[in-house]
Every structure is written in structure tokens, then in C-alpha cells.
PDB file of C-alpha atoms in Angstrom:
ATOM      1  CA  UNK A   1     131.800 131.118 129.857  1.00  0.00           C
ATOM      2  CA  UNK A   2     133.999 130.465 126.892  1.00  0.00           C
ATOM      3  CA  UNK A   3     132.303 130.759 123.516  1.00  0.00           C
ATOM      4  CA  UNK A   4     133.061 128.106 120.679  1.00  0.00           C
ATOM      5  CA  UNK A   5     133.865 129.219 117.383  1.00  0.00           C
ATOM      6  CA  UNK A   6     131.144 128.348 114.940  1.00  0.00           C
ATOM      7  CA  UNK A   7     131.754 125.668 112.995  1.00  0.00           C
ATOM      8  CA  UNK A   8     129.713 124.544 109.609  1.00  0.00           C
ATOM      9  CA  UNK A   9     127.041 121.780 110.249  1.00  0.00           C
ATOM     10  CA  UNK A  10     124.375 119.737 107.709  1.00  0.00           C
ATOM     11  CA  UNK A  11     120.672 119.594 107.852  1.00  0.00           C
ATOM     12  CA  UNK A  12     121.198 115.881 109.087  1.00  0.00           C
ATOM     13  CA  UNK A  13     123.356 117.280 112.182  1.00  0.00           C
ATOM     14  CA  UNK A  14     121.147 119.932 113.329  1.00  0.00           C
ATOM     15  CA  UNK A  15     118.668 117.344 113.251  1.00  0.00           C
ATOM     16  CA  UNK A  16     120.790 115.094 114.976  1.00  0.00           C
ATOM     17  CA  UNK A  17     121.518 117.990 117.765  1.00  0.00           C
ATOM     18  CA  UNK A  18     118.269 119.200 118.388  1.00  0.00           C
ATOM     19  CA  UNK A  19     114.689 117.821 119.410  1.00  0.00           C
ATOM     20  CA  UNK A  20     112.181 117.560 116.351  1.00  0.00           C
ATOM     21  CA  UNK A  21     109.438 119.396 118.724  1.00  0.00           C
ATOM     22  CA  UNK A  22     111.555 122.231 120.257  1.00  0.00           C
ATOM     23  CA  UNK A  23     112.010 124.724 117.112  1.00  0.00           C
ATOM     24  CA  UNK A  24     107.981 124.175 116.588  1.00  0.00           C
ATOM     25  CA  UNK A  25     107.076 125.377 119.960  1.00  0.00           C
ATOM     26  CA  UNK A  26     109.318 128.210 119.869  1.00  0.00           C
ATOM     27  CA  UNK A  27     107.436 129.340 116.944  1.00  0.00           C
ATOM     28  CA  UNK A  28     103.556 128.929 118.139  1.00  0.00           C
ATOM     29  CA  UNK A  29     101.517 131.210 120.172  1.00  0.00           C
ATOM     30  CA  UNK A  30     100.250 131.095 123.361  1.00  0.00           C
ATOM     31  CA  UNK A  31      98.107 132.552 125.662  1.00  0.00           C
ATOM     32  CA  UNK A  32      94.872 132.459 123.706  1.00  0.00           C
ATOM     33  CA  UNK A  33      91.023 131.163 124.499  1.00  0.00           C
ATOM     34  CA  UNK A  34      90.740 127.336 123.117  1.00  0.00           C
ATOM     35  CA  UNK A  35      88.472 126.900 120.202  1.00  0.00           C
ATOM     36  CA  UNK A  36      86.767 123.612 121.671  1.00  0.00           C
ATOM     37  CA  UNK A  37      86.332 124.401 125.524  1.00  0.00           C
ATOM     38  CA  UNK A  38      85.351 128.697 124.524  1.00  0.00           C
ATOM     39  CA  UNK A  39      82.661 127.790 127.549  1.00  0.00           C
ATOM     40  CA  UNK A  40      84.717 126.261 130.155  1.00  0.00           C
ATOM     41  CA  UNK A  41      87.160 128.409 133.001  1.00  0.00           C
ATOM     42  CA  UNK A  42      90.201 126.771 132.270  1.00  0.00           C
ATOM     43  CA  UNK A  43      90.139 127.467 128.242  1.00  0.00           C
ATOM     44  CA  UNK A  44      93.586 129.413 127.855  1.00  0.00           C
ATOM     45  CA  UNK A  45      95.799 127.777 125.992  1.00  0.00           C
ATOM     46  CA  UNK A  46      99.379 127.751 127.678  1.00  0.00           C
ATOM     47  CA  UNK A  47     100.784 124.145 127.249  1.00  0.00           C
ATOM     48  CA  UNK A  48     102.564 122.697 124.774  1.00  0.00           C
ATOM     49  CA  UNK A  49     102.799 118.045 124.300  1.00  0.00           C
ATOM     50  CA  UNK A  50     105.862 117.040 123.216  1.00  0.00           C
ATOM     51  CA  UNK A  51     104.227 113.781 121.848  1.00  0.00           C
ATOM     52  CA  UNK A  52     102.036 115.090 119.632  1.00  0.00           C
ATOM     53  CA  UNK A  53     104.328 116.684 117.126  1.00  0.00           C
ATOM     54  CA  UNK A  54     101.960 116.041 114.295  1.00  0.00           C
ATOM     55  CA  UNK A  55      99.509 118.113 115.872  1.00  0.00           C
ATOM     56  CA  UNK A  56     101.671 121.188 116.991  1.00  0.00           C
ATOM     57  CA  UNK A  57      99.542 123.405 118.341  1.00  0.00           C
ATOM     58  CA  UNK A  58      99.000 124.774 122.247  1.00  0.00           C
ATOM     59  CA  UNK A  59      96.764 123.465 124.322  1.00  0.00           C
ATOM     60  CA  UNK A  60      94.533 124.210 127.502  1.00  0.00           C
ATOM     61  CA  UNK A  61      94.428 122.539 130.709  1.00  0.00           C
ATOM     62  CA  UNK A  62      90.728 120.425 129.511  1.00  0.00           C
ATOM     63  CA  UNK A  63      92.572 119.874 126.589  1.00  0.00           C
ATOM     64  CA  UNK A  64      95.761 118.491 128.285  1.00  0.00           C
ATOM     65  CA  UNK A  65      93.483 116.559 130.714  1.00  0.00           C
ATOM     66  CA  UNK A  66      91.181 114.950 127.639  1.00  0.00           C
ATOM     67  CA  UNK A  67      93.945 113.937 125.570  1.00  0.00           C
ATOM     68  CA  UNK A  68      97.268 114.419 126.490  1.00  0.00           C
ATOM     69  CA  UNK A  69      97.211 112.832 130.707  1.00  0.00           C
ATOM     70  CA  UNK A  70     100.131 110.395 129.750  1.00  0.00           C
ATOM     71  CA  UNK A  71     102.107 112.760 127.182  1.00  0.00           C
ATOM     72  CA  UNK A  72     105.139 114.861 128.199  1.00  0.00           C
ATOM     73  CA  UNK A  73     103.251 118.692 128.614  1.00  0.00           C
ATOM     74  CA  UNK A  74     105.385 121.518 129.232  1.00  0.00           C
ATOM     75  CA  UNK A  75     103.716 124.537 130.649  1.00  0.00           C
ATOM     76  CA  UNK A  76     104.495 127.989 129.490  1.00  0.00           C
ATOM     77  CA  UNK A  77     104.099 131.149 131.677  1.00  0.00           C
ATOM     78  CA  UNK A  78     104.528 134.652 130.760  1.00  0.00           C
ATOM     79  CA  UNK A  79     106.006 137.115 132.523  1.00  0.00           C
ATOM     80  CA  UNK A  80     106.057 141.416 131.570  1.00  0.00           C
ATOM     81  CA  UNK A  81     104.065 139.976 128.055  1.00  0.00           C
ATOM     82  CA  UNK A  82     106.929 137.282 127.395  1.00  0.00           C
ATOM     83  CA  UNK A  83     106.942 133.542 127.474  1.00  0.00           C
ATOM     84  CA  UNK A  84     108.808 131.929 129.594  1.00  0.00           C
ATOM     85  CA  UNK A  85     109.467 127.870 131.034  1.00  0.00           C
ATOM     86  CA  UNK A  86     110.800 126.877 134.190  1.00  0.00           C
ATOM     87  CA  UNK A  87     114.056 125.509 134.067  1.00  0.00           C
ATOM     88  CA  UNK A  88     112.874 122.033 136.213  1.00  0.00           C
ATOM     89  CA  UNK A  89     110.445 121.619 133.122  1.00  0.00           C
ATOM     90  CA  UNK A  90     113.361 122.021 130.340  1.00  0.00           C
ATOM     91  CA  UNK A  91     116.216 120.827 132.336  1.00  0.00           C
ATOM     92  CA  UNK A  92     114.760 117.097 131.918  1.00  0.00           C
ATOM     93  CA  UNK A  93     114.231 117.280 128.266  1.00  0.00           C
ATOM     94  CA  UNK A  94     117.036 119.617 126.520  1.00  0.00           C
ATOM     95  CA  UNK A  95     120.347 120.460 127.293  1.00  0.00           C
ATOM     96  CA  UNK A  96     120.157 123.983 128.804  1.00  0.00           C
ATOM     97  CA  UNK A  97     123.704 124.743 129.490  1.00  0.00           C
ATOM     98  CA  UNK A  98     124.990 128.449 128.126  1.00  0.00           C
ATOM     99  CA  UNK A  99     121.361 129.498 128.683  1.00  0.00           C
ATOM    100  CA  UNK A 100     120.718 132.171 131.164  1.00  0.00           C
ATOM    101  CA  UNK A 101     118.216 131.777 134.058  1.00  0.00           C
ATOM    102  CA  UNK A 102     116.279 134.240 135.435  1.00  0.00           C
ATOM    103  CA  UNK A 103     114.446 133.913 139.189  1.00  0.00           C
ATOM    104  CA  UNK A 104     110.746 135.473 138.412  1.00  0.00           C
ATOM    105  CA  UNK A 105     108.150 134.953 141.305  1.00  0.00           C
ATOM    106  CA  UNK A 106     110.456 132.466 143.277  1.00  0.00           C
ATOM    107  CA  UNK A 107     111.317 130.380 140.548  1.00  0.00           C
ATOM    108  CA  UNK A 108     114.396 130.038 137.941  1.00  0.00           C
ATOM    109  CA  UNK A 109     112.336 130.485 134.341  1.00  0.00           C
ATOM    110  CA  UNK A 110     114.189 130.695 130.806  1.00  0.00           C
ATOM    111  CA  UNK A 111     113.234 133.039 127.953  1.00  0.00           C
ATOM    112  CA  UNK A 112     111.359 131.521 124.787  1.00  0.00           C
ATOM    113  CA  UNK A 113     112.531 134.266 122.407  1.00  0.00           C
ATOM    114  CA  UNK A 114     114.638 137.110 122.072  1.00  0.00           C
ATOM    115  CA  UNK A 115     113.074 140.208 123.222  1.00  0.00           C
ATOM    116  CA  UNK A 116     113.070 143.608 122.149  1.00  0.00           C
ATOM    117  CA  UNK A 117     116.373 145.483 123.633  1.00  0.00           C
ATOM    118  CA  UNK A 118     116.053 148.109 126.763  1.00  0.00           C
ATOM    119  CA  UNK A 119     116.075 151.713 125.260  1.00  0.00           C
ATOM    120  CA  UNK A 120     115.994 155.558 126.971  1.00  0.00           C
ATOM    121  CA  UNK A 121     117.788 156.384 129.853  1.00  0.00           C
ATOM    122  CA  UNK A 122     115.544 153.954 132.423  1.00  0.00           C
ATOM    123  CA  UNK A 123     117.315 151.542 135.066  1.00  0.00           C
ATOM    124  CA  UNK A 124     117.312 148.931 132.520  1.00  0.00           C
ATOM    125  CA  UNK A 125     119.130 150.677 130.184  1.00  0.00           C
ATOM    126  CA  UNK A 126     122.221 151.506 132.722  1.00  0.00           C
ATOM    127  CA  UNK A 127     122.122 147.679 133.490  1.00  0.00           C
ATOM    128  CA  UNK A 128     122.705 147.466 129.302  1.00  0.00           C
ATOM    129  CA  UNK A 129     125.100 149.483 129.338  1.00  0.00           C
ATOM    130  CA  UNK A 130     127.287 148.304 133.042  1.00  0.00           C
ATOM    131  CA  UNK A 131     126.914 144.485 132.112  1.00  0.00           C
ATOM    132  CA  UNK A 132     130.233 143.122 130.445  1.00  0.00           C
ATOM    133  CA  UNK A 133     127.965 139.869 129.256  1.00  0.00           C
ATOM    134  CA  UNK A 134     126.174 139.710 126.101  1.00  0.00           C
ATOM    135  CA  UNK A 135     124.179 137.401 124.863  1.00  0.00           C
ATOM    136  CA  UNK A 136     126.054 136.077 121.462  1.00  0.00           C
ATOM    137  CA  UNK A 137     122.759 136.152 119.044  1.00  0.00           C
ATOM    138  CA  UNK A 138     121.151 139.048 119.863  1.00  0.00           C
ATOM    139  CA  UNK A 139     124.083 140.991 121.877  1.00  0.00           C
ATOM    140  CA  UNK A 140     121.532 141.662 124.721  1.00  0.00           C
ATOM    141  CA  UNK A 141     123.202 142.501 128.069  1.00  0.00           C
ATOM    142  CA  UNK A 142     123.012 139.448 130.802  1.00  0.00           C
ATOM    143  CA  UNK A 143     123.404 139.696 134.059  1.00  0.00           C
ATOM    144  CA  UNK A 144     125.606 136.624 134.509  1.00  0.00           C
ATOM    145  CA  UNK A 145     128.476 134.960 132.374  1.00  0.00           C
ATOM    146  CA  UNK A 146     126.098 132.617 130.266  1.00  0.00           C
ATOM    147  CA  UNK A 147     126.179 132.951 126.477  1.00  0.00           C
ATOM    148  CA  UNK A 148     122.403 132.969 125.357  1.00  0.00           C
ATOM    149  CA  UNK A 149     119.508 135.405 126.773  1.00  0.00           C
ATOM    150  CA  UNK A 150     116.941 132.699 125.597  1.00  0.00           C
ATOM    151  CA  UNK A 151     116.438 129.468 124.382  1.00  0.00           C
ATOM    152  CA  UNK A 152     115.425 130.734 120.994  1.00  0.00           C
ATOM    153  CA  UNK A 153     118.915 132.388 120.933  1.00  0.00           C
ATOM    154  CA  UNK A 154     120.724 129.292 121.320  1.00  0.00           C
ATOM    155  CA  UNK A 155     118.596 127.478 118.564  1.00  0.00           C
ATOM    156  CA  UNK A 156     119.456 130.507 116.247  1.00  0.00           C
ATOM    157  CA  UNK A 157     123.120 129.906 117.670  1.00  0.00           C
ATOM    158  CA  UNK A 158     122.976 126.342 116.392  1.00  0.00           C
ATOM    159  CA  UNK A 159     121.264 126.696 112.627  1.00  0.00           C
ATOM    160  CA  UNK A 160     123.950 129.298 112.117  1.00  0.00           C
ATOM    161  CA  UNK A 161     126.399 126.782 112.948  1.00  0.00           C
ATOM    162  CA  UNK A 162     127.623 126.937 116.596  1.00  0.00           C
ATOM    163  CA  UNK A 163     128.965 124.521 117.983  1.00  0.00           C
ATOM    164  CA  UNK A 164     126.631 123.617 120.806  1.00  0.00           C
ATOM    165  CA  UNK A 165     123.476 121.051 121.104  1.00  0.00           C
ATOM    166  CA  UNK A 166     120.150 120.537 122.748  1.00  0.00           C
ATOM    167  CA  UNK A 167     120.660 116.538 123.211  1.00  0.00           C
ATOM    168  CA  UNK A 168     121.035 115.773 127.501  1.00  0.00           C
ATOM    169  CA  UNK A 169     123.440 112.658 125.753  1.00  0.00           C
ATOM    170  CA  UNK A 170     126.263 115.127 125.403  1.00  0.00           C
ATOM    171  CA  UNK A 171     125.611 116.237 129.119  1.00  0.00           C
ATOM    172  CA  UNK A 172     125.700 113.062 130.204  1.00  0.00           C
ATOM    173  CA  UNK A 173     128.970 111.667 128.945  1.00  0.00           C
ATOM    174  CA  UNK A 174     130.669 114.991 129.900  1.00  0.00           C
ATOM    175  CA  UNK A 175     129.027 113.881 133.285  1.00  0.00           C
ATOM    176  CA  UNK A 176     130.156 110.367 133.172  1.00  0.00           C
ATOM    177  CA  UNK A 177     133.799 111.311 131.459  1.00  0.00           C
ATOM    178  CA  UNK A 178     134.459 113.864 134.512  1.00  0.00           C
ATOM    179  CA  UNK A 179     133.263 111.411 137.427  1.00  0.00           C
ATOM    180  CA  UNK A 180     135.773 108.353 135.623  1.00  0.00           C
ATOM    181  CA  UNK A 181     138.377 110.834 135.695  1.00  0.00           C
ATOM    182  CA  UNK A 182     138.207 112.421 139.481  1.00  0.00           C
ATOM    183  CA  UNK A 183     137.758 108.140 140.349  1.00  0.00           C
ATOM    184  CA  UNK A 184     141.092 107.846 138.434  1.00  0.00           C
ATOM    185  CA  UNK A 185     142.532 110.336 140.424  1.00  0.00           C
ATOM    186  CA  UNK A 186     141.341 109.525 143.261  1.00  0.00           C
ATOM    187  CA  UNK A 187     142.551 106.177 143.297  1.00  0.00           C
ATOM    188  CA  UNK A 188     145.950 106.970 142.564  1.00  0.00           C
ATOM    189  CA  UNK A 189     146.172 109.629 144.682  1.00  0.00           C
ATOM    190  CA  UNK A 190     145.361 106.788 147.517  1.00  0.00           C
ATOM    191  CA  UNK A 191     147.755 104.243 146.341  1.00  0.00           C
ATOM    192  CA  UNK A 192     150.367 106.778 146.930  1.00  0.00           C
ATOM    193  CA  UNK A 193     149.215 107.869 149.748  1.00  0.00           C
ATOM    194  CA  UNK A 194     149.006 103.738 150.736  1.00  0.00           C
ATOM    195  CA  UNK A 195     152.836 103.824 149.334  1.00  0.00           C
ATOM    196  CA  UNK A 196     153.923 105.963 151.323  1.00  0.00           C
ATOM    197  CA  UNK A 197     152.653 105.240 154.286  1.00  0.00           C
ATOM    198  CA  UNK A 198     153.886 101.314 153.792  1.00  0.00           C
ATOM    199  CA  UNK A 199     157.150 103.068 153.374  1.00  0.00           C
ATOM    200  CA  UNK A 200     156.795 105.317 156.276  1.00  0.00           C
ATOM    201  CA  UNK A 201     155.787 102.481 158.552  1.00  0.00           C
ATOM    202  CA  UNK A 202     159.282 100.608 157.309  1.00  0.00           C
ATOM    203  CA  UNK A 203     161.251 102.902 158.298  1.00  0.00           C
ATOM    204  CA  UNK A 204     159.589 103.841 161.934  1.00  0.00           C
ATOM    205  CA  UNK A 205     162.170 102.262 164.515  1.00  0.00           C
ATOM    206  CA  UNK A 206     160.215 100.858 167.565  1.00  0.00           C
ATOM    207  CA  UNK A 207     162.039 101.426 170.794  1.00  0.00           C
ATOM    208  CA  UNK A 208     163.642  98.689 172.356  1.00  0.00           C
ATOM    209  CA  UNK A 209     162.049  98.468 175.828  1.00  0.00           C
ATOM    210  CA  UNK A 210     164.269  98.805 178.633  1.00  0.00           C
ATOM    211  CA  UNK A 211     164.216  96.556 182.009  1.00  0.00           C
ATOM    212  CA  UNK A 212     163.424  97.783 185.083  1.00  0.00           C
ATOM    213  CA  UNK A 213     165.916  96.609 187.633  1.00  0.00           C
ATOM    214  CA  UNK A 214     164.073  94.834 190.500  1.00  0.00           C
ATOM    215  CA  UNK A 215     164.361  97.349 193.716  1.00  0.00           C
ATOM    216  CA  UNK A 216     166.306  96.336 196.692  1.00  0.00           C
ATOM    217  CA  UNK A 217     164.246  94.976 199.336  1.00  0.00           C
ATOM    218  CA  UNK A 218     164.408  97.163 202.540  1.00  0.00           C
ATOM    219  CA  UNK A 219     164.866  95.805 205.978  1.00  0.00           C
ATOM    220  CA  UNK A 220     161.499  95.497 208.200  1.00  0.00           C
ATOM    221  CA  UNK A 221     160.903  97.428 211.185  1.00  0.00           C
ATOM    222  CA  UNK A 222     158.776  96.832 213.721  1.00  0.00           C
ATOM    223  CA  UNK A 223     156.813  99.444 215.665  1.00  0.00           C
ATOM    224  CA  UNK A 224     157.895  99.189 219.052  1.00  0.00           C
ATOM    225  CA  UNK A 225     155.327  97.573 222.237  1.00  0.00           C
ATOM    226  CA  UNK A 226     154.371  99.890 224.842  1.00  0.00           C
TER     227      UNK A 226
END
């Protein structure tokens, strides 16, 4: 994946760029027991509203049920002590392109945050050290071409002026500027091929039919009587 140079953006832009609630949940923690339901099962708190921005806090499933049943709830999961969101959550709300993806228990997640880097001499650290990919924050090997390990790299990518963006708007006209353009090209490519072949049929000589001359008629013989 090619990497755009950085380029130097205002306040107003990165505001512009990214989603007012996405930098506030990358910076709350999960994964603890809700003060108002401490007596009920469900009362860990690993869900995040994107509605309630004045609020900003995690919530628990009672929680999410009570209050938030019509609000846009992302759910965060954790996986070897890290946070992480499943793409078909995030893929709907933010632009995710340039993040990498990572299949954990059947399903493609994202990171939150950077994590600590792979030391020693384990099987993780010869993965470090064979990968050609980095990420482009935190230089942490990937396993594919993508340019951020997490999605908290590619915010740190953006307030440090990279040129990349969060909004699905951007996706959308790329989306819409690509499918006019293989239209274009389609259509042309069939009115040349329709050209052609008006041409082609011009220039195809029918052959003339030829007559049949009528046979001679033969001479009828009777079989002889016995």
C-alpha cells in the first residue's frame, strides 16, 4: 500500500476528517463492573454509544438496554488483554482503509491501540523480524501490506498530519468516481466495438446464389408383363 507524505493540517480539518466520538473512545477503559447494575450478571462494561458523546463513558449491556436501545452501540471485545472491534461494527461508521485486520475466533477484529512490541527470541519475534510491513506510527511488523497496526495508529497518523481521514464520504466518491469511470469505458469500448462491427458487416460480400439447372427428364420404362 503506498504511503502519503504527511502534509500540515488545522484543528478545523482534523475535525473536519475525523468523528467527534472516535478519539474519546479510544481513550476510555473497558472491561470493568458497572457502578449502577454492581448486582446484576450482565454488569461489565464493554460498549461504547456513539450518541451520547456528552456522556463518554462505557457502558454495560442493562445499561445499553435502559438507555441507549435506539443509539448507535459499538461493542468492544478483548482479545490476549487488548481491545479490539469487529470490522462489520467500524466498517459502517469510519473509514477503515490502511487499517490492518486481524481474523480472531472466526471473525476479522481491528486493534484499539498500539500494543507493546514482541521481544526475546519467541515465534513472534521471528515474525517481527521476517515481515517487510510495518506499521507507519509505531513501526510494528504486519502481516499484510496495510499501513496502520490499529485504529489508534491511524488517528495518531492523522493529528501528526497524514494525509488520510476517518469520514466514509471520501470512500464513497472514490467509489462513485471509479464506477463513472469503468461506465465511461465501458461504453466506449462498445461503441467501437458497435463501429466496427457496422463496418465489418459493410464490407461482408453475400454470395450471389447460383441456379440450379432443371435436370433432363429421363425416358419411362415399363416393367415388362409376364
Amino acid at each position: 500500500m503506498e504511503r502519503d507524505d504527511p502534509v500540515k493540517i488545522t484543528n478545523d480539518t482534523e475535525k473536519d476528517i475525523t468523528p467527534p466520538w472516535l478519539e474519546p473512545m479510544l481513550k476510555i477503559k473497558f472491561f470493568h463492573n458497572c457502578a449502577i447494575h454492581l448486582g446484576l450478571r450482565r454488569k461489565e462494561c464493554n460498549f461504547y454509544c456513539t450518541d451520547c458523546l456528552e456522556k463518554n463513558r462505557a457502558i454495560c449491556n442493562c445499561c445499553k438496554d435502559e438507555e441507549h436501545s435506539d443509539h448507535h452501540v459499538i461493542q468492544i471485545r478483548k482479545s490476549s488483554y487488548h481491545e479490539v472491534v469487529r470490522v462489520t461494527d467500524m466498517a459502517t461508521k469510519i473509514n477503515v482503509s490502511g487499517i490492518h485486520t486481524y481474523i480472531i475466533n472466526g471473525s476479522d477484529v481491528f486493534f484499539l491501540n498500539e500494543r507493546p512490541q514482541p521481544k526475546g527470541v519467541g515465534a513472534a519475534a521471528g515474525k517481527n523480524a521476517a515481515s517487510p510491513y510495518f506499521c507507519a506510527v509505531c513501526c510494528r511488523s504486519l502481516l499484510n501490506n496495510f499501513m496502520y497496526c490499529s485504529i489508534g495508529c491511524k488517528m495518531a497518523w492523522i493529528k501528526n498530519g497524514g494525509n488520510a481521514s476517518f469520514l466514509l464520504e471520501e470512500v464513497k466518491e472514490k467509489c462513485d468516481s471509479n464506477r463513472i469511470g469503468n461506465e465511461n469505458g465501458s461504453m466506449s469500448k462498445d461503441s467501437g466495438e458497435g463501429e466496427e462491427g457496422s463496418s465489418a458487416a459493410k464490407d461482408v460480400k453475400h454470395p450471389v446464389p447460383r441456379l440450379r439447372a432443371r435436370p433432363r427428364k429421363g425416358i419411362p420404362c415399363r416393367s415388362p408383363f409376364f
